[in-house]
XYZ file of C-alpha atoms in Angstrom:
413
model
C -3.984 17.634 -4.091
C -2.063 14.868 -5.866
C 0.005 14.242 -2.739
C -3.171 14.007 -0.651
C -4.707 11.517 -3.105
C -1.544 9.409 -3.110
C -1.578 9.382 0.666
C -5.216 8.271 0.570
C -4.336 5.406 -1.804
C -1.404 4.318 0.353
C -3.433 4.342 3.567
C -4.521 0.922 4.838
C -7.879 -0.166 3.446
C -8.949 -1.317 6.903
C -8.091 2.085 8.376
C -9.915 3.962 5.603
C -13.057 1.864 6.065
C -12.977 2.365 9.819
C -12.486 6.132 9.451
C -15.369 6.330 6.967
C -17.622 4.366 9.288
C -16.603 6.402 12.352
C -16.967 9.756 10.541
C -20.447 8.859 9.309
C -21.490 7.679 12.750
C -20.231 10.861 14.409
C -22.017 13.010 11.817
C -25.260 11.133 12.456
C -24.930 11.552 16.202
C -24.183 15.258 15.744
C -26.992 16.297 13.373
C -29.472 13.419 13.551
C -31.883 12.912 10.645
C -30.242 15.659 8.587
C -27.348 13.224 8.033
C -29.601 11.292 5.637
C -28.736 13.972 3.054
C -25.536 12.018 2.273
C -27.493 8.816 1.542
C -26.744 8.998 -2.237
C -23.067 8.392 -1.431
C -24.032 5.047 0.054
C -26.502 4.262 -2.747
C -23.705 4.715 -5.252
C -21.583 2.122 -3.441
C -24.489 -0.336 -3.545
C -24.848 0.167 -7.308
C -21.125 -0.347 -7.827
C -21.234 -3.585 -5.812
C -24.170 -4.823 -7.889
C -22.227 -3.995 -11.042
C -19.125 -5.940 -10.043
C -20.500 -8.878 -8.011
C -21.494 -11.378 -10.705
C -18.418 -11.189 -12.985
C -15.999 -11.316 -10.025
C -17.611 -14.472 -8.628
C -17.920 -16.141 -12.047
C -14.304 -15.533 -13.036
C -12.927 -16.448 -9.605
C -14.582 -19.868 -9.678
C -13.699 -20.585 -13.341
C -10.020 -19.849 -12.739
C -9.920 -21.784 -9.472
C -11.378 -24.895 -11.121
C -9.333 -24.742 -14.309
C -6.068 -24.713 -12.347
C -6.768 -28.259 -11.195
C -5.325 -31.194 -13.083
C -8.408 -33.326 -12.552
C -6.828 -36.713 -13.373
C -4.080 -36.071 -10.792
C -6.229 -34.357 -8.155
C -6.197 -37.688 -6.328
C -6.861 -38.481 -2.762
C -5.399 -35.240 -1.324
C -7.876 -33.151 -3.300
C -10.749 -35.417 -2.306
C -9.895 -35.190 1.389
C -9.459 -31.453 1.162
C -12.824 -30.966 -0.531
C -14.558 -33.078 2.134
C -12.869 -31.001 4.831
C -13.967 -27.735 3.190
C -17.556 -28.925 2.878
C -17.621 -30.057 6.522
C -16.146 -26.881 8.028
C -18.047 -24.532 5.740
C -21.393 -26.209 6.455
C -20.550 -26.144 10.177
C -19.786 -22.425 9.920
C -23.155 -21.711 8.283
C -24.952 -23.787 10.921
C -23.130 -21.957 13.724
C -23.946 -18.559 12.206
C -27.602 -19.437 11.719
C -27.948 -21.035 15.150
C -26.424 -18.146 17.087
C -28.333 -15.593 14.992
C -31.629 -17.350 15.683
C -30.851 -17.255 19.415
C -29.894 -13.570 19.528
C -32.148 -12.267 16.707
C -29.956 -9.366 15.485
C -31.927 -6.782 13.546
C -35.239 -7.554 15.269
C -37.642 -4.582 15.160
C -35.157 -2.625 13.029
C -36.432 -0.890 9.898
C -34.463 0.042 6.827
C -33.922 3.788 6.518
C -36.120 5.413 3.869
C -36.943 2.058 2.291
C -40.360 0.679 1.406
C -39.770 -3.020 1.908
C -42.290 -5.672 0.917
C -42.181 -9.068 2.597
C -39.985 -11.139 0.278
C -40.422 -14.781 -0.684
C -37.522 -17.179 -0.271
C -36.961 -19.830 -2.945
C -37.621 -23.428 -1.928
C -34.809 -25.943 -2.081
C -36.600 -27.716 -4.933
C -36.826 -24.494 -6.936
C -33.100 -23.914 -6.461
C -32.307 -27.391 -7.786
C -34.679 -27.052 -10.735
C -33.290 -23.681 -11.740
C -29.599 -24.472 -11.333
C -29.138 -25.556 -14.982
C -30.092 -22.714 -17.354
C -31.497 -23.202 -20.846
C -29.707 -20.070 -22.033
C -26.066 -19.304 -21.261
C -26.661 -15.536 -21.251
C -29.879 -15.456 -19.209
C -28.297 -16.178 -15.778
C -26.001 -13.157 -16.141
C -28.860 -10.911 -17.235
C -31.159 -12.116 -14.447
C -28.466 -12.364 -11.779
C -29.236 -16.061 -11.180
C -26.232 -16.875 -9.037
C -26.725 -20.629 -8.728
C -26.859 -21.022 -12.518
C -23.793 -18.799 -12.815
C -21.912 -20.979 -10.325
C -22.950 -24.083 -12.280
C -21.688 -22.538 -15.517
C -18.431 -21.401 -13.924
C -17.700 -24.891 -12.583
C -18.388 -26.755 -15.832
C -16.491 -24.164 -17.878
C -13.547 -24.427 -15.487
C -13.586 -28.229 -15.743
C -13.737 -28.061 -19.539
C -10.774 -25.673 -19.712
C -8.809 -27.847 -17.280
C -9.476 -30.922 -19.421
C -8.233 -29.043 -22.481
C -5.132 -27.681 -20.717
C -4.032 -31.113 -19.581
C -4.918 -32.850 -22.838
C -2.264 -34.990 -24.545
C -3.227 -33.397 -27.863
C -1.063 -30.324 -28.466
C -3.735 -28.441 -30.391
C -6.324 -28.938 -27.627
C -3.736 -28.051 -24.979
C -2.982 -24.802 -26.799
C -6.675 -23.910 -26.925
C -7.007 -24.624 -23.207
C -4.058 -22.400 -22.340
C -5.455 -19.664 -24.602
C -8.833 -19.816 -22.848
C -7.092 -19.789 -19.482
C -5.176 -16.632 -20.412
C -8.408 -15.074 -21.717
C -10.224 -15.660 -18.424
C -7.188 -14.492 -16.471
C -7.176 -11.274 -18.483
C -10.893 -10.765 -17.811
C -10.307 -11.492 -14.155
C -7.562 -8.863 -14.000
C -9.881 -6.395 -15.733
C -12.671 -6.833 -13.211
C -10.289 -6.750 -10.285
C -8.989 -3.433 -11.612
C -12.600 -2.251 -11.558
C -13.041 -3.718 -8.086
C -9.940 -1.835 -6.913
C -11.603 1.340 -8.131
C -14.767 0.476 -6.218
C -12.680 -0.159 -3.107
C -11.073 3.273 -3.469
C -14.552 4.774 -3.292
C -15.794 2.355 -0.614
C -14.770 4.435 2.454
C -16.734 7.386 1.063
C -19.711 5.124 0.451
C -19.367 3.731 3.969
C -19.426 7.295 5.277
C -22.720 7.898 3.470
C -24.137 4.560 4.580
C -23.316 4.938 8.255
C -24.380 8.597 8.390
C -27.738 7.989 6.705
C -28.396 4.752 8.591
C -27.565 6.102 12.031
C -29.074 9.511 11.272
C -32.407 7.921 10.375
C -32.393 5.210 13.042
C -30.071 6.489 15.746
C -28.860 4.243 18.514
C -31.327 1.453 17.625
C -29.441 0.828 14.385
C -26.069 1.034 16.125
C -27.186 -1.460 18.762
C -28.455 -3.865 16.083
C -25.156 -3.642 14.182
C -23.192 -4.208 17.370
C -25.442 -7.181 18.088
C -24.790 -8.487 14.568
C -21.024 -8.100 15.063
C -21.133 -9.731 18.493
C -23.002 -12.734 17.090
C -20.424 -13.091 14.330
C -17.462 -12.947 16.711
C -19.171 -15.441 19.025
C -19.612 -17.693 15.998
C -15.911 -17.381 15.152
C -15.038 -18.365 18.724
C -17.309 -21.430 18.540
C -15.879 -22.376 15.138
C -12.307 -22.275 16.437
C -13.049 -23.858 19.832
C -15.196 -26.729 18.576
C -14.683 -27.373 14.872
C -11.002 -26.588 14.253
C -9.751 -28.001 17.551
C -11.759 -31.190 16.966
C -10.100 -31.701 13.582
C -6.680 -31.035 15.114
C -7.286 -33.522 17.926
C -8.562 -36.177 15.512
C -5.452 -35.739 13.389
C -3.176 -36.004 16.416
C -1.805 -32.431 16.497
C -1.156 -30.946 19.973
C -3.240 -27.780 20.198
C -0.988 -25.285 22.022
C 2.123 -25.841 19.858
C 0.003 -25.725 16.689
C -1.680 -22.444 17.620
C 1.692 -20.994 18.631
C 3.426 -22.048 15.407
C 0.686 -20.603 13.184
C -0.066 -17.379 15.083
C 1.765 -15.176 12.557
C -0.553 -16.376 9.795
C -3.889 -15.713 11.449
C -2.763 -12.432 13.028
C -1.499 -11.209 9.637
C -4.820 -12.244 8.102
C -6.712 -10.387 10.830
C -4.971 -7.079 10.203
C -4.734 -7.288 6.393
C -8.173 -8.847 5.742
C -6.620 -10.678 2.789
C -6.195 -14.448 2.510
C -4.139 -14.052 -0.649
C -1.746 -11.515 0.879
C -1.318 -13.795 3.891
C -0.573 -16.897 1.790
C 3.269 -16.748 1.964
C 3.099 -16.324 5.745
C 0.559 -19.153 6.011
C 2.803 -21.546 4.059
C 5.785 -20.646 6.229
C 3.904 -21.141 9.505
C 2.384 -24.395 8.233
C 5.906 -25.768 7.795
C 6.776 -24.597 11.305
C 3.754 -26.541 12.542
C 5.215 -29.697 11.005
C 3.161 -29.826 7.810
C 5.141 -31.118 4.837
C 6.130 -28.655 2.129
C 4.399 -30.691 -0.577
C 1.058 -30.684 1.227
C 1.336 -27.020 2.269
C 2.065 -25.884 -1.287
C -0.842 -27.937 -2.660
C -3.539 -27.190 -0.092
C -3.015 -23.596 1.066
C -3.226 -21.834 -2.332
C -6.328 -23.909 -3.059
C -7.808 -22.937 0.287
C -7.135 -19.228 -0.302
C -9.607 -19.382 -3.194
C -11.986 -22.189 -2.272
C -12.277 -22.180 1.505
C -14.159 -19.384 3.228
C -15.442 -20.483 6.611
C -15.556 -16.869 7.779
C -17.648 -15.937 4.751
C -19.980 -18.885 5.325
C -20.437 -17.929 8.984
C -21.123 -14.359 7.958
C -23.645 -15.624 5.399
C -25.668 -17.444 8.038
C -25.767 -14.463 10.401
C -26.496 -12.007 7.561
C -29.477 -13.939 6.210
C -31.109 -14.083 9.657
C -30.290 -10.382 10.177
C -31.913 -9.575 6.823
C -34.912 -11.806 7.545
C -35.496 -10.085 10.895
C -35.380 -6.630 9.309
C -37.906 -7.651 6.621
C -40.062 -9.720 9.019
C -39.454 -12.853 6.971
C -40.193 -16.160 8.698
C -37.668 -18.857 7.869
C -38.920 -22.430 7.688
C -36.937 -25.630 8.245
C -36.711 -25.967 4.460
C -35.332 -22.427 4.215
C -32.834 -23.273 6.926
C -31.549 -26.257 4.936
C -31.528 -24.249 1.709
C -29.432 -21.512 3.311
C -26.898 -24.068 4.553
C -26.527 -25.594 1.076
C -26.413 -22.255 -0.722
C -24.088 -20.705 1.860
C -21.723 -23.655 1.491
C -21.709 -23.398 -2.311
C -21.366 -19.621 -2.445
C -18.452 -19.543 -0.026
C -16.466 -21.338 -2.758
C -16.774 -18.210 -4.881
C -15.516 -15.848 -2.214
C -12.134 -14.492 -3.295
C -9.455 -13.896 -0.658
C -9.366 -10.126 -0.970
C -10.657 -7.312 1.267
C -14.410 -6.548 0.931
C -15.111 -9.694 -1.116
C -17.739 -10.533 1.510
C -19.755 -7.473 0.522
C -19.604 -8.523 -3.134
C -20.841 -12.034 -2.380
C -23.436 -10.874 0.140
C -24.890 -8.515 -2.482
C -25.440 -11.482 -4.777
C -26.877 -13.681 -2.000
C -29.431 -11.127 -0.863
C -30.470 -10.594 -4.469
C -30.938 -14.323 -4.866
C -33.167 -14.492 -1.768
C -35.063 -11.444 -3.020
C -33.970 -9.426 0.005
C -33.296 -5.668 -0.265
C -29.724 -4.580 -0.912
C -30.092 -1.737 1.577
C -29.198 -4.430 4.123
C -25.745 -4.593 2.524
C -25.488 -0.898 3.307
C -26.145 -1.531 6.977
C -23.777 -4.488 7.230
C -21.122 -2.613 5.239
C -20.805 -0.240 8.158
C -19.214 -2.984 10.262
C -17.609 -4.867 7.368
C -14.171 -3.855 8.617
C -14.708 -5.677 11.909
C -16.409 -8.655 10.238
C -13.760 -8.956 7.528
C -10.851 -9.044 9.960
C -12.152 -11.973 12.028
C -13.575 -13.705 8.960
C -10.267 -13.649 7.103
C -8.390 -14.909 10.158
C -10.836 -17.833 10.277
C -10.373 -18.537 6.583
C -6.588 -18.675 6.884
C -6.503 -20.699 10.082
C -9.101 -23.073 8.646
C -6.876 -23.564 5.584
C -3.886 -24.448 7.763
C -5.950 -26.869 9.852
C -7.138 -28.505 6.638
C -3.542 -28.846 5.456
C -2.627 -30.433 8.795
C -5.488 -32.928 8.569
C -4.600 -33.938 5.000
C -0.890 -34.095 5.837
C -1.426 -36.405 8.800
C -3.727 -38.729 6.839
C -1.272 -38.834 3.936
C 1.539 -39.604 6.368
C -0.340 -42.676 7.580
C -0.854 -43.923 4.033
C 2.614 -42.989 2.781
C 5.286 -42.930 5.519
C 7.924 -41.740 2.994
C 5.954 -38.581 2.208
C 7.826 -36.378 4.650
C 11.066 -36.953 2.897
C 9.635 -36.815 -0.611
């Protein structure tokens, strides 16, 4: 039994998720509605995701911000942030636009769920509620925008302390940094436990979903996945290639030099695990070591174009299932929120499910939708992570080329 469990642990996460999804689907096709008996296995995964989502996002953003030496962030950081905002917003727009055209999830009902028509928050309400009057309330209420606000200002405060010229203040900053790092490790240990259970939960989700809905659900999920992959293709073909052309990089050699990075990201579904490969391929593509070392680790935490694209498609998918009509104001709100929330997406497998759980909660949409999307999360995560990593390298190339124009000695620095 111990040997079997060890083998399970050592098996690729991607493979385990796919097997869980396939096994649940086959069970549903074999016994039909009776497969809904395993629904509690999927419900348990949803509860575990709800439990872990908020602290993981909060700690990820705090630690990402506090690693920055704000006074020395300089022009490279500014350019990089502008690039991230541009590509992430473009990814959300692409996801929303394609999803509106295809309408994935239309006429699909949640299995065994009594869903009321939810109300989406207006953009004004989001702005008014972003600053809490109680530091504990956002965590109790699951108010993600307030939590993001708190995580950013806390990260900035710790960074200011860490880089203070006063030794006492510097010591306090380093102590707080270690404290948050310890908490982060704690919650990632918990997340690792959730991920060990995830394939079983995916089995329950896919079996109960397909058993209750049959081929209609499968077709909707395949439609959802097809829209996402089409969005990835548009993102690469239009957005990334445009940035490369504007920065003067020849496309074919650049794609060839960096192929190891985005293929590794595709099969591992981990931006962090791919980071050493990404840095190596960035150098092969002619990006200076200084720029690669500065931008790519930052991008592994902050940049998530794949997650932003997924966010746009997922919200439309959820809105179609719940018969929610999205206005122009909602459209703009989703773009802004999707852009902000992608910052908090950590570069680890299944982080998209964690973030999506929080987003749907924020829009007052049922978390059963996470259960449906989780069934194809393996396929979504692979292409999404490849986009994240390639987008990071393109960003490094853009910054490197602009820095080269301003400082011709940079390459030899």
